């Protein structure tokens, strides 16, 4: 479901954001890769949700709409890169990447909601993102990157439970996945 994609994407994005510096220092010493990885990590929740929504749209027999959206946003990406890349470099690329993926996600989500008849409440996504922001702020108090990452996870899941985003049924569902039943 979208909730699982959002929570999973937020966990991955948060951990990558918090571990960007040590990972990049280890993999790419002496470079500025970490600041770019931190920036792109903020898009991971949207990218996970986009992948799930796109799969649902295709699963509901709307492959033509999906292809149309992908062609449209790819053409938009080329146009934006033509304009932004020479002038703004990697920042122009990031802007183009964000805008085109966000538009693709919005178009696919609108199609999914229209075809399925499902009404999406903004409550859970907003609470999830607020919990992520609060968790990042709380985890930032730690001095070690790995402690920050584990602190983020603990605070994030605690807040999700307290805010009612993750419920007992979600844990039971996850347990059946792990147990294979």
mmCIF file of C-alpha atoms in Angstrom:
data_model
loop_
_atom_site.group_PDB
_atom_site.id
_atom_site.type_symbol
_atom_site.label_atom_id
_atom_site.label_comp_id
_atom_site.label_asym_id
_atom_site.label_seq_id
_atom_site.Cartn_x
_atom_site.Cartn_y
_atom_site.Cartn_z
ATOM 1 C CA UNK A 1 0.000 0.000 0.000
ATOM 2 C CA UNK A 2 0.962 3.633 -0.222
ATOM 3 C CA UNK A 3 1.375 3.895 3.533
ATOM 4 C CA UNK A 4 3.988 1.128 3.546
ATOM 5 C CA UNK A 5 5.816 2.697 0.595
ATOM 6 C CA UNK A 6 5.831 6.073 2.329
ATOM 7 C CA UNK A 7 7.065 4.669 5.647
ATOM 8 C CA UNK A 8 9.691 2.458 3.967
ATOM 9 C CA UNK A 9 10.832 5.277 1.675
ATOM 10 C CA UNK A 10 11.045 7.650 4.625
ATOM 11 C CA UNK A 11 13.105 5.148 6.626
ATOM 12 C CA UNK A 12 15.493 4.606 3.709
ATOM 13 C CA UNK A 13 15.720 8.307 2.927
ATOM 14 C CA UNK A 14 16.316 9.226 6.569
ATOM 15 C CA UNK A 15 19.002 6.616 7.128
ATOM 16 C CA UNK A 16 20.778 7.478 3.879
ATOM 17 C CA UNK A 17 20.584 11.172 4.755
ATOM 18 C CA UNK A 18 22.087 10.575 8.190
ATOM 19 C CA UNK A 19 24.778 8.187 6.955
ATOM 20 C CA UNK A 20 25.677 10.143 3.803
ATOM 21 C CA UNK A 21 28.807 11.695 5.289
ATOM 22 C CA UNK A 22 30.499 8.511 6.566
ATOM 23 C CA UNK A 23 29.412 6.466 3.553
ATOM 24 C CA UNK A 24 30.731 8.997 1.078
ATOM 25 C CA UNK A 25 33.924 9.554 3.076
ATOM 26 C CA UNK A 26 34.510 5.818 2.843
ATOM 27 C CA UNK A 27 33.461 5.335 -0.807
ATOM 28 C CA UNK A 28 34.507 8.688 -2.301
ATOM 29 C CA UNK A 29 37.096 10.300 0.000
ATOM 30 C CA UNK A 30 37.853 13.939 -0.590
ATOM 31 C CA UNK A 31 34.751 14.669 -2.670
ATOM 32 C CA UNK A 32 31.558 16.613 -2.153
ATOM 33 C CA UNK A 33 29.340 13.643 -2.943
ATOM 34 C CA UNK A 34 27.806 13.552 0.554
ATOM 35 C CA UNK A 35 26.015 16.882 0.181
ATOM 36 C CA UNK A 36 24.439 15.692 -3.067
ATOM 37 C CA UNK A 37 23.468 12.340 -1.564
ATOM 38 C CA UNK A 38 21.837 14.170 1.364
ATOM 39 C CA UNK A 39 19.846 16.305 -1.047
ATOM 40 C CA UNK A 40 18.665 13.369 -3.171
ATOM 41 C CA UNK A 41 17.860 11.288 -0.081
ATOM 42 C CA UNK A 42 15.029 13.711 0.666
ATOM 43 C CA UNK A 43 13.304 12.568 -2.537
ATOM 44 C CA UNK A 44 13.369 8.853 -1.675
ATOM 45 C CA UNK A 45 9.901 8.757 -0.028
ATOM 46 C CA UNK A 46 8.341 10.333 -3.132
ATOM 47 C CA UNK A 47 10.251 7.991 -5.456
ATOM 48 C CA UNK A 48 9.127 4.897 -3.514
ATOM 49 C CA UNK A 49 5.523 6.070 -3.557
ATOM 50 C CA UNK A 50 5.769 6.878 -7.269
ATOM 51 C CA UNK A 51 7.001 3.356 -8.030
ATOM 52 C CA UNK A 52 4.123 1.805 -6.059
ATOM 53 C CA UNK A 53 1.489 4.113 -7.559
ATOM 54 C CA UNK A 54 2.815 3.486 -11.063
ATOM 55 C CA UNK A 55 2.638 -0.280 -10.520
ATOM 56 C CA UNK A 56 -0.938 0.019 -9.215
ATOM 57 C CA UNK A 57 -1.958 2.145 -12.210
ATOM 58 C CA UNK A 58 -0.513 -0.454 -14.576
ATOM 59 C CA UNK A 59 -2.136 -3.250 -12.575
ATOM 60 C CA UNK A 60 -5.515 -1.577 -13.069
ATOM 61 C CA UNK A 61 -5.067 -1.728 -16.846
ATOM 62 C CA UNK A 62 -3.966 1.868 -17.286
ATOM 63 C CA UNK A 63 -0.649 1.156 -19.027
ATOM 64 C CA UNK A 64 -1.394 3.666 -21.797
ATOM 65 C CA UNK A 65 -1.854 6.481 -19.289
ATOM 66 C CA UNK A 66 1.368 5.477 -17.552
ATOM 67 C CA UNK A 67 3.290 5.542 -20.832
ATOM 68 C CA UNK A 68 1.735 8.909 -21.699
ATOM 69 C CA UNK A 69 2.810 10.374 -18.348
ATOM 70 C CA UNK A 70 6.319 8.966 -18.711
ATOM 71 C CA UNK A 71 6.742 10.360 -22.238
ATOM 72 C CA UNK A 72 5.405 13.750 -21.142
ATOM 73 C CA UNK A 73 7.685 14.014 -18.109
ATOM 74 C CA UNK A 74 10.691 12.689 -20.058
ATOM 75 C CA UNK A 75 10.185 15.380 -22.703
ATOM 76 C CA UNK A 76 9.806 17.943 -19.922
ATOM 77 C CA UNK A 77 13.019 16.626 -18.357
ATOM 78 C CA UNK A 78 14.935 17.101 -21.621
ATOM 79 C CA UNK A 79 13.604 20.662 -21.968
ATOM 80 C CA UNK A 80 14.403 21.544 -18.358
ATOM 81 C CA UNK A 81 17.891 20.055 -18.610
ATOM 82 C CA UNK A 82 18.522 21.998 -21.816
ATOM 83 C CA UNK A 83 17.675 25.221 -19.998
ATOM 84 C CA UNK A 84 18.891 24.562 -16.453
ATOM 85 C CA UNK A 85 21.952 22.328 -16.772
ATOM 86 C CA UNK A 86 24.281 24.761 -18.584
ATOM 87 C CA UNK A 87 23.435 27.583 -16.223
ATOM 88 C CA UNK A 88 23.062 25.838 -12.850
ATOM 89 C CA UNK A 89 24.992 22.569 -13.254
ATOM 90 C CA UNK A 90 24.087 19.869 -10.715
ATOM 91 C CA UNK A 91 21.556 22.154 -9.013
ATOM 92 C CA UNK A 92 19.764 22.487 -12.360
ATOM 93 C CA UNK A 93 19.821 18.707 -12.736
ATOM 94 C CA UNK A 94 18.345 18.275 -9.248
ATOM 95 C CA UNK A 95 15.612 20.807 -9.977
ATOM 96 C CA UNK A 96 14.721 19.065 -13.241
ATOM 97 C CA UNK A 97 14.769 15.645 -11.567
ATOM 98 C CA UNK A 98 12.532 16.816 -8.721
ATOM 99 C CA UNK A 99 10.012 18.677 -10.898
ATOM 100 C CA UNK A 100 9.558 15.921 -13.479
ATOM 101 C CA UNK A 101 9.337 13.105 -10.927
ATOM 102 C CA UNK A 102 6.913 15.087 -8.775
ATOM 103 C CA UNK A 103 4.663 15.803 -11.770
ATOM 104 C CA UNK A 104 4.802 12.155 -12.841
ATOM 105 C CA UNK A 105 3.874 11.074 -9.309
ATOM 106 C CA UNK A 106 0.971 13.546 -9.134
ATOM 107 C CA UNK A 107 -0.390 12.492 -12.531
ATOM 108 C CA UNK A 108 -0.140 8.786 -11.675
ATOM 109 C CA UNK A 109 -1.697 9.291 -8.236
ATOM 110 C CA UNK A 110 -4.579 11.263 -9.740
ATOM 111 C CA UNK A 111 -5.152 8.474 -12.266
ATOM 112 C CA UNK A 112 -5.001 5.792 -9.561
ATOM 113 C CA UNK A 113 -7.517 7.598 -7.368
ATOM 114 C CA UNK A 114 -9.806 8.240 -10.327
ATOM 115 C CA UNK A 115 -9.761 4.650 -11.577
ATOM 116 C CA UNK A 116 -9.946 2.975 -8.165
ATOM 117 C CA UNK A 117 -12.454 5.366 -6.616
ATOM 118 C CA UNK A 118 -10.311 5.465 -3.482
ATOM 119 C CA UNK A 119 -10.267 8.731 -1.527
ATOM 120 C CA UNK A 120 -6.835 9.509 -0.123
ATOM 121 C CA UNK A 121 -6.702 11.434 3.118
ATOM 122 C CA UNK A 122 -3.652 13.692 3.486
ATOM 123 C CA UNK A 123 -3.561 12.888 7.227
ATOM 124 C CA UNK A 124 -1.245 9.850 7.139
ATOM 125 C CA UNK A 125 1.294 11.269 4.655
ATOM 126 C CA UNK A 126 1.470 14.549 6.586
ATOM 127 C CA UNK A 127 1.847 12.807 9.946
ATOM 128 C CA UNK A 128 4.525 10.518 8.491
ATOM 129 C CA UNK A 129 6.517 13.424 7.117
ATOM 130 C CA UNK A 130 6.122 15.401 10.360
ATOM 131 C CA UNK A 131 7.304 12.366 12.320
ATOM 132 C CA UNK A 132 10.300 12.086 9.982
ATOM 133 C CA UNK A 133 11.195 15.758 10.430
ATOM 134 C CA UNK A 134 10.880 15.519 14.230
ATOM 135 C CA UNK A 135 12.937 12.303 14.219
ATOM 136 C CA UNK A 136 15.674 13.915 12.143
ATOM 137 C CA UNK A 137 15.769 16.867 14.527
ATOM 138 C CA UNK A 138 15.928 14.568 17.557
ATOM 139 C CA UNK A 139 18.537 12.305 16.005
ATOM 140 C CA UNK A 140 20.683 15.304 15.060
ATOM 141 C CA UNK A 141 21.505 15.727 18.767
ATOM 142 C CA UNK A 142 23.715 12.623 18.646
ATOM 143 C CA UNK A 143 27.355 13.116 17.715
ATOM 144 C CA UNK A 144 27.939 9.786 15.967
ATOM 145 C CA UNK A 145 26.349 9.193 12.545
ATOM 146 C CA UNK A 146 25.399 5.603 13.305
ATOM 147 C CA UNK A 147 23.847 6.572 16.653
ATOM 148 C CA UNK A 148 21.945 9.281 14.781
ATOM 149 C CA UNK A 149 20.626 6.726 12.284
ATOM 150 C CA UNK A 150 19.468 4.292 14.991
ATOM 151 C CA UNK A 151 18.053 7.184 17.014
ATOM 152 C CA UNK A 152 16.136 8.332 13.959
ATOM 153 C CA UNK A 153 14.635 4.870 13.494
ATOM 154 C CA UNK A 154 13.614 4.579 17.149
ATOM 155 C CA UNK A 155 12.092 8.039 17.335
ATOM 156 C CA UNK A 156 10.408 7.692 13.928
ATOM 157 C CA UNK A 157 8.674 4.385 14.653
ATOM 158 C CA UNK A 158 7.696 5.563 18.138
ATOM 159 C CA UNK A 159 6.111 8.692 16.690
ATOM 160 C CA UNK A 160 4.336 6.695 13.975
ATOM 161 C CA UNK A 161 2.783 4.502 16.663
ATOM 162 C CA UNK A 162 1.892 7.450 18.912
ATOM 163 C CA UNK A 163 0.307 9.345 16.015
ATOM 164 C CA UNK A 164 -1.694 6.305 14.921
ATOM 165 C CA UNK A 165 -0.075 6.029 11.513
ATOM 166 C CA UNK A 166 1.188 2.524 12.248
ATOM 167 C CA UNK A 167 -1.373 0.378 14.015
ATOM 168 C CA UNK A 168 -1.521 -3.071 15.540
ATOM 169 C CA UNK A 169 -2.866 -4.498 12.259
ATOM 170 C CA UNK A 170 0.225 -3.219 10.433
ATOM 171 C CA UNK A 171 2.512 -5.090 12.819
ATOM 172 C CA UNK A 172 0.386 -8.234 12.452
ATOM 173 C CA UNK A 173 0.571 -7.911 8.659
ATOM 174 C CA UNK A 174 4.365 -7.482 8.808
ATOM 175 C CA UNK A 175 4.619 -10.499 11.104
ATOM 176 C CA UNK A 176 2.769 -12.681 8.557
ATOM 177 C CA UNK A 177 5.212 -11.528 5.871
ATOM 178 C CA UNK A 178 8.208 -12.494 7.999
ATOM 179 C CA UNK A 179 6.702 -15.826 9.007
ATOM 180 C CA UNK A 180 5.595 -16.587 5.433
ATOM 181 C CA UNK A 181 1.991 -17.360 6.318
#
